[in-house]
Each structure stands twice: as C-alpha cells, then as structure tokens.
Short mmCIF file of C-alpha atoms (C1' of nucleotides) in Angstrom, two decimals:
data_model
loop_
_atom_site.label_atom_id
_atom_site.label_comp_id
_atom_site.label_asym_id
_atom_site.label_seq_id
_atom_site.Cartn_x
_atom_site.Cartn_y
_atom_site.Cartn_z
CA MET A 1 1.52 -13.65 -20.51
CA PRO A 2 5.00 -13.61 -19.00
CA THR A 3 3.36 -12.31 -15.87
CA ILE A 4 1.31 -15.48 -15.69
CA LYS A 5 4.43 -17.58 -15.81
CA PHE A 6 5.78 -15.42 -13.03
CA TYR A 7 2.73 -16.06 -10.88
CA VAL A 8 3.02 -19.76 -11.54
CA ARG A 9 6.60 -19.64 -10.41
CA GLU A 10 5.59 -17.80 -7.28
CA GLY A 11 3.03 -20.46 -6.56
CA LEU A 12 0.06 -18.16 -6.86
CA LEU A 13 -1.28 -19.93 -9.88
CA PRO A 14 -1.15 -23.69 -10.42
CA PRO A 15 0.59 -24.75 -13.61
CA GLY A 16 -1.70 -25.79 -16.41
CA ARG A 17 -2.32 -29.45 -17.05
CA LEU A 18 0.29 -30.60 -19.46
CA THR A 19 -1.14 -32.26 -22.51
CA SER A 20 2.35 -32.64 -23.82
CA PRO A 21 5.73 -31.50 -22.56
CA ASN A 22 5.28 -28.17 -24.17
CA GLN A 23 1.58 -27.65 -24.22
CA ALA A 24 -0.47 -26.85 -21.17
CA ALA A 25 -4.20 -26.49 -20.94
CA TYR A 26 -5.66 -23.76 -18.77
CA GLU A 27 -9.22 -24.04 -17.70
CA GLU A 28 -11.91 -21.93 -16.19
CA THR A 29 -10.49 -22.19 -12.69
CA HIS A 30 -7.20 -20.77 -13.87
CA VAL A 31 -8.84 -17.75 -15.35
CA ARG A 32 -10.87 -17.26 -12.23
CA ARG A 33 -7.83 -17.58 -10.06
CA LEU A 34 -5.88 -15.16 -12.17
CA ARG A 35 -8.64 -12.61 -11.89
CA LEU A 36 -8.62 -13.05 -8.16
CA ILE A 37 -4.89 -12.46 -8.06
CA ARG A 38 -5.08 -9.38 -10.21
CA ALA A 39 -7.93 -7.97 -8.18
CA LEU A 40 -6.12 -8.48 -4.91
CA ILE A 41 -2.95 -6.92 -6.26
CA GLU A 42 -4.34 -4.05 -8.28
CA VAL A 43 -7.38 -3.05 -6.32
CA GLY A 44 -6.52 -4.40 -2.93
CA GLY A 45 -2.95 -3.24 -3.10
CA LEU A 46 -1.60 -6.49 -1.72
CA SER A 47 1.90 -7.63 -2.43
CA VAL A 48 2.51 -10.77 -4.39
CA ALA A 49 3.69 -12.47 -1.23
CA SER A 50 0.49 -11.56 0.61
CA VAL A 51 -1.57 -12.84 -2.24
CA GLY A 52 0.35 -16.07 -1.90
CA GLU A 53 -0.73 -16.39 1.71
CA VAL A 54 -4.31 -15.63 0.86
CA ILE A 55 -4.24 -18.19 -1.92
CA ALA A 56 -2.80 -20.76 0.43
CA ALA A 57 -5.61 -20.12 2.86
CA VAL A 58 -8.16 -20.35 0.10
CA ASP A 59 -6.78 -23.67 -1.07
CA ASP A 60 -6.48 -25.20 2.36
CA PRO A 61 -9.37 -27.64 2.72
CA GLU A 62 -8.68 -28.12 6.41
CA ARG A 63 -10.21 -24.90 7.55
CA PRO A 64 -13.17 -25.33 9.83
CA VAL A 65 -15.97 -23.05 8.85
CA HIS A 66 -15.81 -21.54 12.24
CA ASP A 67 -13.11 -18.91 12.70
CA LEU A 68 -12.37 -19.37 9.08
CA LEU A 69 -13.71 -15.97 8.34
CA GLY A 70 -11.80 -14.51 11.21
CA GLU A 71 -8.70 -16.39 10.32
CA ALA A 72 -8.82 -15.37 6.71
CA ALA A 73 -9.53 -11.80 7.63
CA GLU A 74 -6.64 -12.04 10.01
CA ARG A 75 -4.19 -12.97 7.34
CA MET A 76 -4.50 -9.92 5.27
CA VAL A 77 -3.52 -6.98 7.28
CA PRO A 78 -1.27 -5.50 4.68
CA ARG A 79 1.11 -2.95 6.06
CA TYR A 80 3.10 -2.11 9.15
CA GLY A 81 6.76 -2.85 9.17
CA GLY A 82 6.73 -3.35 12.89
CA GLY A 83 8.36 -0.21 14.18
CA GLU A 84 11.00 -0.87 16.77
CA GLU A 85 10.59 2.48 18.48
CA ALA A 86 7.17 1.36 19.54
CA GLY A 87 7.03 2.76 23.03
CA ASP A 88 5.28 5.97 22.11
CA GLY A 89 1.59 5.69 22.65
CA LEU A 90 1.36 2.13 21.50
CA VAL A 91 0.93 0.67 24.93
CA GLU A 92 -1.84 3.09 25.71
CA ALA A 93 -3.37 2.48 22.34
CA ARG A 94 -3.42 -1.25 22.98
CA GLU A 95 -5.25 -0.64 26.21
CA ARG A 96 -7.74 1.49 24.42
CA VAL A 97 -8.29 -1.27 21.91
CA GLY A 98 -8.94 -3.69 24.73
CA GLU A 99 -11.43 -1.29 26.24
CA LEU A 100 -13.18 -0.90 22.95
CA LEU A 101 -13.46 -4.62 22.46
CA THR A 102 -15.02 -5.17 25.86
CA ALA A 103 -17.21 -2.12 25.56
CA ARG A 104 -18.51 -3.38 22.26
CA GLY A 105 -18.73 -6.93 23.45
CA TRP A 106 -16.68 -8.00 20.48
CA ARG A 107 -15.08 -11.35 20.67
CA GLY A 108 -11.52 -11.25 19.59
CA TYR A 109 -8.28 -10.66 21.28
CA PRO A 110 -6.52 -7.33 21.20
CA GLY A 111 -3.27 -9.05 20.27
CA SER A 112 -4.64 -10.16 16.95
CA ALA A 113 -3.28 -8.62 13.82
CA ALA A 114 -6.40 -6.53 13.43
CA GLY A 115 -6.27 -5.35 17.02
CA GLU A 116 -2.64 -4.52 16.70
CA ALA A 117 -3.28 -2.65 13.48
CA LEU A 118 -5.92 -0.64 15.25
CA ALA A 119 -3.54 0.16 18.04
CA VAL A 120 -0.87 1.22 15.60
CA ALA A 121 -3.29 3.51 13.82
CA LEU A 122 -4.42 5.04 17.08
CA ALA A 123 -0.87 5.52 18.23
CA ALA A 124 0.01 7.16 14.95
CA LEU A 125 -2.91 9.52 15.30
CA GLY A 126 -1.79 10.36 18.79
CA SER A 127 1.74 10.99 17.66
CA VAL A 128 0.61 13.65 15.23
CA GLY A 129 -1.47 15.43 17.81
CA HIS A 130 -4.82 13.85 17.25
CA GLU A 131 -5.24 11.82 20.38
CA ARG A 132 -8.76 13.16 20.63
CA PHE A 133 -9.58 11.26 17.51
CA ALA A 134 -10.25 8.32 19.79
CA GLU A 135 -13.50 10.09 20.55
CA VAL A 136 -14.89 9.12 17.20
CA LEU A 137 -14.04 5.49 17.71
CA PRO A 138 -17.57 4.60 18.76
CA ALA A 139 -18.94 5.99 15.54
CA TYR A 140 -16.33 4.15 13.55
CA ALA A 141 -17.06 0.96 15.43
CA GLU A 142 -20.73 1.36 14.80
CA ALA A 143 -20.08 1.77 11.11
CA ALA A 144 -17.75 -1.20 11.13
CA GLU A 145 -20.46 -3.34 12.67
CA LEU A 146 -22.87 -2.18 10.04
CA VAL A 147 -20.47 -3.17 7.33
CA ALA A 148 -19.59 -6.47 8.91
CA ARG A 149 -23.24 -7.34 9.26
CA ALA A 150 -23.82 -6.54 5.64
CA ASP A 151 -20.84 -8.65 4.68
CA LEU A 152 -22.07 -11.61 6.65
CA GLU A 153 -25.53 -11.30 5.30
CA TYR A 154 -24.21 -11.20 1.80
CA VAL A 155 -22.08 -14.23 2.41
CA GLY A 156 -24.98 -16.12 3.87
CA ARG A 157 -27.19 -15.21 0.99
CA HIS A 158 -24.98 -15.65 -2.02
CA VAL A 159 -21.94 -17.67 -1.19
CA ALA A 160 -21.67 -21.43 -1.26
CA ARG A 161 -19.77 -23.22 1.46
CA GLU A 162 -16.84 -24.18 -0.70
CA GLU A 163 -16.34 -20.65 -1.87
CA LEU A 164 -16.45 -19.21 1.58
CA VAL A 165 -12.79 -18.57 2.12
CA GLU A 166 -12.26 -17.09 -1.28
CA SER A 167 -15.22 -14.82 -0.81
CA VAL A 168 -13.99 -13.66 2.52
CA ALA A 169 -10.62 -12.89 1.03
CA ILE A 170 -12.19 -10.96 -1.76
CA GLY A 171 -14.63 -9.21 0.51
CA THR A 172 -12.02 -8.26 3.00
CA VAL A 173 -9.55 -6.84 0.56
CA LEU A 174 -11.82 -5.36 -2.04
CA GLY A 175 -14.27 -4.30 0.64
CA ASP A 176 -11.58 -2.14 2.15
CA ALA A 177 -11.01 -0.44 -1.15
CA LEU A 178 -14.72 -0.11 -1.70
CA PHE A 179 -15.36 1.42 1.64
CA ALA A 180 -12.40 3.73 1.41
CA ALA A 181 -13.77 5.09 -1.83
CA LEU A 182 -17.23 5.48 -0.34
CA ARG A 183 -15.80 7.24 2.65
CA ARG A 184 -14.03 9.64 0.35
CA LEU A 185 -17.25 10.35 -1.48
CA ALA A 186 -19.20 10.77 1.72
CA GLN A 187 -16.57 13.14 3.03
CA ILE A 188 -16.64 15.17 -0.12
CA ASP A 189 -20.37 15.43 0.18
CA ALA A 190 -20.34 16.22 3.85
CA SER A 191 -17.67 18.86 3.59
CA SER A 192 -19.22 20.43 0.55
CA ARG A 193 -22.45 20.53 2.48
CA LEU A 194 -20.84 22.07 5.50
CA TYR A 195 -18.27 24.45 4.14
CA GLY A 196 -19.21 24.41 0.55
CA GLY A 197 -20.93 26.52 -1.98
CA PRO A 198 -24.66 27.16 -1.95
CA GLU A 199 -26.00 24.01 -3.49
CA GLU A 200 -24.43 23.01 -6.71
CA GLU A 201 -21.24 21.05 -6.73
CA ALA A 202 -22.26 17.87 -8.39
CA GLY A 203 -22.22 17.48 -12.09
CA ASP A 204 -21.00 15.26 -14.84
CA GLY A 205 -17.34 15.39 -14.18
CA ASP A 206 -16.14 18.50 -15.90
CA ARG A 207 -12.78 18.95 -14.36
CA CYS A 208 -9.74 16.74 -14.38
CA GLY A 209 -11.23 14.47 -16.99
CA GLU A 210 -10.86 11.06 -15.49
CA ALA A 211 -12.42 9.47 -18.53
CA GLU A 212 -9.22 8.47 -20.33
CA PRO A 213 -7.65 5.56 -18.61
CA GLY A 214 -4.58 5.12 -20.77
CA GLU A 215 -1.79 6.30 -18.58
CA ARG A 216 0.44 3.36 -17.92
CA GLU A 217 2.17 0.86 -20.08
CA GLU A 218 2.35 -2.88 -19.67
CA MET B 1 18.92 10.45 10.43
CA PRO B 2 20.01 9.76 6.87
CA THR B 3 16.37 9.15 6.14
CA ILE B 4 15.62 12.68 7.19
CA LYS B 5 18.14 14.00 4.75
CA PHE B 6 16.49 11.88 2.14
CA TYR B 7 13.09 13.37 2.89
CA VAL B 8 14.56 16.83 2.72
CA ARG B 9 15.96 16.02 -0.68
CA GLU B 10 12.60 14.73 -1.79
CA GLY B 11 11.02 17.94 -0.69
CA LEU B 12 8.85 16.37 1.98
CA LEU B 13 10.61 18.11 4.75
CA PRO B 14 11.93 21.67 4.62
CA PRO B 15 15.61 22.01 5.32
CA GLY B 16 16.47 23.27 8.74
CA ARG B 17 17.39 26.90 9.20
CA LEU B 18 21.09 27.17 8.73
CA THR B 19 22.81 28.84 11.62
CA SER B 20 26.07 28.25 9.87
CA PRO B 21 27.02 26.44 6.68
CA ASN B 22 27.21 23.18 8.49
CA GLN B 23 24.78 23.55 11.30
CA ALA B 24 21.05 23.57 10.91
CA ALA B 25 18.43 24.11 13.52
CA TYR B 26 15.29 22.02 13.48
CA GLU B 27 12.29 23.18 15.37
CA GLU B 28 9.02 21.86 16.61
CA THR B 29 7.38 22.11 13.22
CA HIS B 30 10.02 19.88 11.70
CA VAL B 31 9.43 17.18 14.23
CA ARG B 32 5.73 17.45 13.71
CA ARG B 33 6.09 17.27 9.99
CA LEU B 34 8.37 14.30 10.22
CA ARG B 35 5.86 12.46 12.34
CA LEU B 36 3.19 13.23 9.81
CA ILE B 37 5.34 11.84 7.06
CA ARG B 38 6.14 8.69 8.94
CA ALA B 39 2.52 8.14 9.86
CA LEU B 40 1.36 8.55 6.29
CA ILE B 41 4.01 6.19 5.01
CA GLU B 42 3.99 3.52 7.66
CA VAL B 43 0.38 3.43 8.74
CA GLY B 44 -1.29 4.87 5.70
CA GLY B 45 0.85 2.92 3.30
CA LEU B 46 1.39 5.91 1.04
CA SER B 47 4.40 6.15 -1.19
CA VAL B 48 6.95 8.87 -0.69
CA ALA B 49 5.72 10.54 -3.84
CA SER B 50 2.13 10.55 -2.60
CA VAL B 51 3.22 11.99 0.67
CA GLY B 52 4.89 14.72 -1.31
CA GLU B 53 1.60 15.62 -2.94
CA VAL B 54 -0.21 15.60 0.34
CA ILE B 55 2.45 17.81 1.87
CA ALA B 56 2.19 20.20 -1.02
CA ALA B 57 -1.55 20.43 -0.48
CA VAL B 58 -1.06 20.97 3.22
CA ASP B 59 1.41 23.75 2.61
CA ASP B 60 -0.61 25.51 -0.04
CA PRO B 61 -2.18 28.53 1.63
CA GLU B 62 -4.37 29.22 -1.38
CA ARG B 63 -6.90 26.55 -0.67
CA PRO B 64 -10.34 27.84 0.05
CA VAL B 65 -11.83 26.15 3.05
CA HIS B 66 -14.61 24.97 0.87
CA ASP B 67 -13.77 21.94 -1.22
CA LEU B 68 -10.51 21.86 0.57
CA LEU B 69 -11.59 18.81 2.45
CA GLY B 70 -12.86 17.23 -0.66
CA GLU B 71 -9.84 18.28 -2.62
CA ALA B 72 -7.45 16.97 -0.04
CA ALA B 73 -9.37 13.76 0.27
CA GLU B 74 -9.30 13.59 -3.48
CA ARG B 75 -5.57 13.68 -3.65
CA MET B 76 -4.88 10.61 -1.74
CA VAL B 77 -6.38 7.74 -3.53
CA PRO B 78 -3.36 5.54 -3.29
CA ARG B 79 -3.53 2.65 -5.72
CA TYR B 80 -4.71 1.77 -9.19
CA GLY B 81 -2.23 1.79 -11.97
CA GLY B 82 -4.91 2.68 -14.45
CA GLY B 83 -5.54 -0.55 -16.24
CA GLU B 84 -5.75 -0.18 -19.97
CA GLU B 85 -7.92 -3.23 -20.50
CA ALA B 86 -10.66 -1.38 -18.71
CA GLY B 87 -13.65 -2.39 -20.77
CA ASP B 88 -14.76 -5.22 -18.53
CA GLY B 89 -17.43 -4.12 -16.18
CA LEU B 90 -15.95 -0.73 -15.59
CA VAL B 91 -18.45 1.11 -17.70
CA GLU B 92 -21.32 -0.53 -15.91
CA ALA B 93 -19.64 0.04 -12.61
CA ARG B 94 -19.33 3.74 -13.37
CA GLU B 95 -23.00 3.89 -14.10
CA ARG B 96 -23.71 2.18 -10.84
CA VAL B 97 -21.59 4.74 -9.06
CA GLY B 98 -23.55 7.49 -10.67
CA GLU B 99 -26.79 5.91 -9.57
CA LEU B 100 -25.52 5.57 -6.07
CA LEU B 101 -24.52 9.20 -5.93
CA THR B 102 -27.89 10.42 -7.04
CA ALA B 103 -29.72 7.90 -4.89
CA ARG B 104 -27.82 9.09 -1.89
CA GLY B 105 -28.05 12.68 -2.87
CA TRP B 106 -24.33 12.97 -2.53
CA ARG B 107 -22.71 15.90 -4.17
CA GLY B 108 -19.69 14.90 -6.10
CA TYR B 109 -19.01 13.78 -9.58
CA PRO B 110 -18.59 10.14 -10.50
CA GLY B 111 -15.47 11.01 -12.47
CA SER B 112 -13.62 12.06 -9.38
CA ALA B 113 -10.77 9.94 -8.17
CA ALA B 114 -12.91 8.56 -5.40
CA GLY B 115 -15.76 7.75 -7.73
CA GLU B 116 -13.42 6.10 -10.14
CA ALA B 117 -11.86 4.11 -7.33
CA LEU B 118 -15.27 2.93 -6.34
CA ALA B 119 -16.04 1.90 -9.88
CA VAL B 120 -12.78 0.03 -10.14
CA ALA B 121 -13.49 -1.84 -6.93
CA LEU B 122 -16.98 -2.73 -8.10
CA ALA B 123 -15.69 -3.87 -11.45
CA ALA B 124 -13.06 -5.99 -9.77
CA LEU B 125 -15.69 -7.59 -7.59
CA GLY B 126 -17.78 -8.30 -10.64
CA SER B 127 -14.84 -9.80 -12.46
CA VAL B 128 -14.36 -12.39 -9.75
CA GLY B 129 -17.97 -13.39 -9.72
CA HIS B 130 -19.31 -11.17 -7.03
CA GLU B 131 -21.45 -8.79 -8.98
CA ARG B 132 -24.16 -9.29 -6.38
CA PHE B 133 -21.93 -7.57 -3.91
CA ALA B 134 -23.39 -4.36 -5.20
CA GLU B 135 -26.39 -5.25 -3.11
CA VAL B 136 -24.55 -4.35 0.04
CA LEU B 137 -23.59 -0.96 -1.31
CA PRO B 138 -26.40 0.78 0.54
CA ALA B 139 -25.20 -0.59 3.84
CA TYR B 140 -21.66 0.41 3.02
CA ALA B 141 -22.78 3.85 1.99
CA GLU B 142 -24.73 4.23 5.18
CA ALA B 143 -21.66 3.30 7.17
CA ALA B 144 -19.55 5.66 5.12
CA GLU B 145 -21.92 8.49 5.90
CA LEU B 146 -21.74 7.65 9.55
CA VAL B 147 -17.99 7.79 9.44
CA ALA B 148 -17.87 10.95 7.40
CA ARG B 149 -20.23 12.67 9.81
CA ALA B 150 -18.09 11.63 12.72
CA ASP B 151 -15.03 12.92 10.91
CA LEU B 152 -16.60 16.26 10.19
CA GLU B 153 -17.86 16.60 13.69
CA TYR B 154 -14.44 15.86 15.05
CA VAL B 155 -12.88 18.36 12.72
CA GLY B 156 -15.38 20.99 13.73
CA ARG B 157 -14.83 20.33 17.39
CA HIS B 158 -11.10 19.96 17.67
CA VAL B 159 -9.35 21.31 14.67
CA ALA B 160 -8.30 24.87 14.11
CA ARG B 161 -8.72 26.46 10.71
CA GLU B 162 -5.08 26.53 9.87
CA GLU B 163 -4.65 22.88 10.64
CA LEU B 164 -7.60 21.83 8.58
CA VAL B 165 -5.84 20.44 5.58
CA GLU B 166 -3.31 18.58 7.57
CA SER B 167 -6.01 17.08 9.71
CA VAL B 168 -7.97 16.00 6.71
CA ALA B 169 -4.91 14.37 5.27
CA ILE B 170 -4.27 12.56 8.49
CA GLY B 171 -7.87 11.64 8.99
CA THR B 172 -8.29 10.38 5.49
CA VAL B 173 -5.23 8.20 5.41
CA LEU B 174 -5.09 7.02 8.99
CA GLY B 175 -8.85 6.82 9.14
CA ASP B 176 -8.77 4.28 6.37
CA ALA B 177 -6.34 2.16 8.29
CA LEU B 178 -8.34 2.64 11.45
CA PHE B 179 -11.58 1.63 9.88
CA ALA B 180 -10.06 -1.31 8.07
CA ALA B 181 -8.81 -2.64 11.37
CA LEU B 182 -12.18 -2.09 12.99
CA ARG B 183 -13.90 -3.82 10.14
CA ARG B 184 -11.62 -6.78 10.60
CA LEU B 185 -12.45 -6.91 14.28
CA ALA B 186 -16.15 -6.57 13.64
CA GLN B 187 -16.01 -9.31 11.06
CA ILE B 188 -14.16 -11.60 13.39
CA ASP B 189 -16.79 -10.97 16.00
CA ALA B 190 -19.69 -11.39 13.64
CA SER B 191 -18.40 -14.57 12.09
CA SER B 192 -17.47 -16.05 15.42
CA ARG B 193 -20.95 -15.23 16.56
CA LEU B 194 -22.52 -16.78 13.52
CA TYR B 195 -20.42 -19.80 12.76
CA GLY B 196 -18.31 -19.91 15.83
CA GLY B 197 -18.03 -21.85 18.99
CA PRO B 198 -20.52 -21.61 21.85
CA GLU B 199 -19.55 -18.42 23.54
CA GLU B 200 -15.95 -18.08 24.47
CA GLU B 201 -13.44 -16.89 21.96
CA ALA B 202 -12.19 -13.74 23.46
CA GLY B 203 -9.29 -13.65 25.82
CA ASP B 204 -6.11 -11.86 26.57
CA GLY B 205 -4.18 -12.70 23.49
CA ASP B 206 -2.75 -16.13 24.13
CA ARG B 207 -1.77 -17.18 20.67
CA CYS B 208 0.66 -15.71 18.20
CA GLY B 209 2.16 -13.40 20.78
CA GLU B 210 2.03 -10.07 19.05
CA ALA B 211 3.69 -8.41 22.00
CA GLU B 212 7.24 -8.30 20.67
CA PRO B 213 7.54 -5.65 18.04
CA GLY B 214 11.22 -5.99 17.21
CA GLU B 215 11.21 -7.46 13.78
CA ARG B 216 12.79 -4.97 11.44
CA GLU B 217 15.99 -3.07 11.33
CA GLU B 218 16.57 0.52 10.51
"C1'" DG C 1 11.39 -31.18 -42.70
"C1'" DC C 2 10.84 -26.48 -41.12
"C1'" DT C 3 9.29 -23.00 -38.58
"C1'" DA C 4 6.62 -20.91 -35.13
"C1'" DT C 5 5.05 -21.54 -30.57
"C1'" DC C 6 4.96 -22.97 -25.96
"C1'" DT C 7 7.25 -24.66 -21.40
"C1'" DG C 8 10.42 -24.24 -17.86
"C1'" DA C 9 14.60 -22.17 -16.07
"C1'" DT C 10 17.84 -18.43 -15.48
"C1'" DA C 11 19.06 -14.01 -15.57
"C1'" DG C 12 18.21 -9.19 -16.13
"C1'" DT C 13 15.55 -4.73 -15.68
"C1'" DC C 14 13.19 -1.04 -13.51
"C1'" DC C 15 11.53 1.41 -9.75
"C1'" DC C 16 11.43 2.70 -5.14
"C1'" DA C 17 12.93 3.62 -0.52
"C1'" DC C 18 16.60 4.10 1.56
"C1'" DT C 19 21.75 4.06 2.93
"C1'" DA C 20 26.68 4.90 2.35
"C1'" DT C 21 30.45 7.63 0.91
"C1'" DC C 22 32.77 11.83 0.06
"C1'" DT C 23 34.17 16.67 0.65
"C1'" DA C 24 34.17 20.96 2.74
"C1'" DT C 25 33.23 23.52 6.58
"C1'" DG C 26 32.82 24.75 10.90
"C1'" DA C 27 32.05 23.27 16.00
"C1'" DT C 28 34.55 21.64 20.18
"C1'" DG C 29 38.11 21.29 23.41
"C1'" DG C 30 42.53 20.72 25.24
"C1'" DC D 1 45.86 27.30 17.77
"C1'" DC D 2 45.29 23.13 16.14
"C1'" DA D 3 43.53 18.29 16.12
"C1'" DT D 4 39.41 15.83 16.22
"C1'" DC D 5 34.87 15.24 15.14
"C1'" DA D 6 30.20 16.12 13.59
"C1'" DT D 7 27.28 17.95 10.08
"C1'" DA D 8 25.35 19.82 5.50
"C1'" DG D 9 25.07 18.86 0.95
"C1'" DA D 10 25.87 16.17 -3.09
"C1'" DT D 11 26.58 11.76 -5.51
"C1'" DA D 12 26.47 7.15 -5.81
"C1'" DG D 13 25.21 2.59 -4.24
"C1'" DT D 14 22.14 -1.13 -2.03
"C1'" DG D 15 18.38 -4.25 -1.52
"C1'" DG D 16 13.82 -5.73 -2.30
"C1'" DG D 17 9.81 -6.33 -5.12
"C1'" DA D 18 7.49 -7.07 -9.43
"C1'" DC D 19 7.99 -8.08 -13.46
"C1'" DT D 20 10.38 -9.02 -18.22
"C1'" DA D 21 13.73 -10.91 -21.50
"C1'" DT D 22 16.54 -14.53 -23.08
"C1'" DC D 23 17.61 -19.25 -23.78
"C1'" DA D 24 17.39 -24.08 -24.54
"C1'" DG D 25 14.39 -27.99 -25.61
"C1'" DA D 26 10.21 -30.00 -27.41
"C1'" DT D 27 6.60 -30.33 -30.19
"C1'" DA D 28 2.23 -28.77 -33.37
"C1'" DG D 29 0.99 -27.84 -37.54
"C1'" DC D 30 1.84 -27.02 -42.12
#
DNA sequence: GCTATCTGATAGTCCCACTATCTATGATGG
DNA sequence: CCATCATAGATAGTGGGACTATCAGATAGC
C-alpha cells in the first residue's frame, strides 16, 4: 500500500477520486494501471522512471495510430548508459546496422534508439572477440520478423484502437521477457540434443526445486 | 581504474600477478575478462553479482560439455524477485509452459529458471488482460528455435571447446539485447507498413540525433 | 466523543555500483 | 641516496534508485 502512494507521487498512478479530504475511491482502471506498472517493473525490468515515460505515452491521446507502435516501441529501450569511449567498433557496427536495414528492406533509421541499441550490442560482441557473430544476424532478423508479424497479427485481432498504445507497451516489454525465456528453453533443448545425453533430459523438475516461490520479503 | 580494483575485490576479475608488493602485471586475459564484464553489465544489463555467477561458471573447469550450454544459459535469468503473491495465473501459466514444452518436443523441465521465467511472463500478460497473447506462443517458439539453431551453428563453427562457456554466456546475454533491438526494428517496420504513411519513412537518421554519445561521466 | 483509518507531505532506509581516502611500499630519476 | 610519485590493498564514503516510515490533519464509524 505505501508503494501505491509512492507510485502516485511519481506520477505513474493517478490519485484516486477524493470523496472526502481523506477518502479516495480507486476504481477498475486504477487496479489495471497498477498491474501494468508492476508487470513492467517486475517482469520487464524497467525502472520506475521508464515506466513513467511509457505511462505518459499510453495516456497521450494525441498519438496518431501511425508510427505510434514504432514510437512506443522506441521509448522503451531500457539500458545503455551511453559509453563515452564509444570509438571501438561502434562506428562499424552502425554501418552494419544500416546495411542490415537496407538488406532487409526495413523502414526505420539506423539512428533510432533500437538501431543504436543493435549497434551497441554488435560492438560489444566484437569487443569480446565475437565479431563473427554478425554472421547470424540474418537468422536473428528472420526470427525478429516472425515475432513482429505475430505481434501485429495479435494486435489486429484482439486489441481495440484505444488500447493500442498500452498493448504495444505491454507487448514490447513483456514480449522481450517472453522471448528471452523461450530462447533459453530452445537453447537448452538444442544443446542437449547436440551435445547431450542419449535421449532423456526432460522430466518433471527434479533438481533445484523451483516450486517454492517464497524467497523475498516485501 | 578504481572500478577495476572494485571488480577485483568483488571477485569478478583475478588480481594481477604481483611482480613486487606494489606492482602487478595484467595480461591479455585480464583485458579480455574485463571487456566481458563490461559487456555483460552495460549491454546485458546484468548486476555485478550476476556477472560474478557467470564468471564462476566460466571459470569452472568441471563442467561437462553436455548441459553446459543449458546450465550456463540457466544461470543468467536476470530479473524476477520471486513474488510471494504468486497465485494469480502462475499455476495456469506453468501448465501452459509444460504443454508448450511437450508440444514442441523440447527437452527441459518446466521448473527450470527459464521455464519459470516464461510462466511469470505469461502470468503477467494475463494479469493485464492479455491472456490471449498465449496464442502467439507458437510463433514465438518457432522464432526462438530459429535463433537457438543459429546460435548453436555459430558456436559449432567458430568457437573452440575451451571457450564454450564464455561464448554461451556472451551469446545468451548479448543475444538477448541483440534480438530485442532487432525485434524493435522489425516492429517499427511492420507497423509502419501496416498503419504507416505511403512508403517513405526510412532515411539517414534526421531526427533525435543519436550521433553524440557523450552523456555520462565516469 | 473517541479511536482507528486514510491522505498527503517529508524524511529516512536499504541496496547497489562505484569512488575517494589512507597507508605502506617500492619504482623512478636526478 | 634520497625526494617524488605511482600503485596495491584496505576501509570508508557517495550518489542514485526504490521503496518505507513517520507525522500531522481530517474524517468515518461506532
């Protein structure tokens, strides 16, 4: 409950309608909004400040439907402090990003947050000796297109106009987490298949015992 | 430089070989290790503590090649405090994860960190009114397989045995960032294509001006 | 009327990633 | 040889982020 007050203070959550100077009424939308906030923070790993930006975008009625998805997606590139010692392979990486965009026929400018994030990731890979990793970019891009198509299709099928921005925010952030987890699982499977034991690896979760969640206090 | 000392203290970086009580020699491996650390922290968004675990895994010579990939991948699920008020849709989500695993024929137990992460993400999506998002899981899973295959292929082609764990660590963490960026770009393209203007959107990065990196101090 | 509860505001706590200071030792160079 | 200076190692401090606790003041309900 004190956390809620905190979010209100931070502007993430609108204050409840005051029925009297000391009594506020919270409605359905508040609960919904709070769940959104928690999901973005806990699952998406966003900072409170980032959530604020997302919320602002969600609440802005001015957004044209066009580039709204892109814009919203744009706003939530989480990390990257900037890195002043850029030089490294960043310039090259940016070029590579540009090449990829044209090769794929993707609209979008390499200077966008997403493009820059890609360049940073590529540069980081290069700096640890994995410049060849760029070779798998086509496969990654293919997969990304697959996912993006699925996202769009889902949005078109199930999402009302007025919920568009919120859904994009959710899909972008939680989708990342979702896909990351799936990638992990697919990797586990693939590696077990390639290097692994004869056949059996799967089971009902014998080791580690992930079943008990109680591990943190609040 | 003080940061390096800090990492040494935290056990992320081995101390340099002392040539005399006040002079230490750092070699190639140190630089390499430092770059790995920075990449994991800055691009991968891992905490120092998580990096420590990854490093420990990388340095452990006991790991059998089998399940090493999976194990390493397992170790770096970043987020999720645990959440004691689990109940929600988590139980259902776990079931859904199990179904997905069997449907896909993926080896791996739903109770693994990755499986749990997936369940958490699904539950979060459900809690904000997007339970239908599960419908796109097959597409996501397909994409994840694509990516995982590309990863494995890359590893098989370019990575020596003794660098395996490190490469998996890098690939897992930086690959997430890479793919997230690509997904953003693909989404921007797809949405621009669907809702967007007539044809032109791409360009050479006119707005925002991402070119100047200098924004933080160190 | 009395108390328990809620609002809003202010201040404090805890954790994390660093960063600064301090001391002893030894390098460097005139 | 001796003064200056840099460095290793240890200890303590800083700053930011996300909460959390405390404190009036104002009812709501008994």
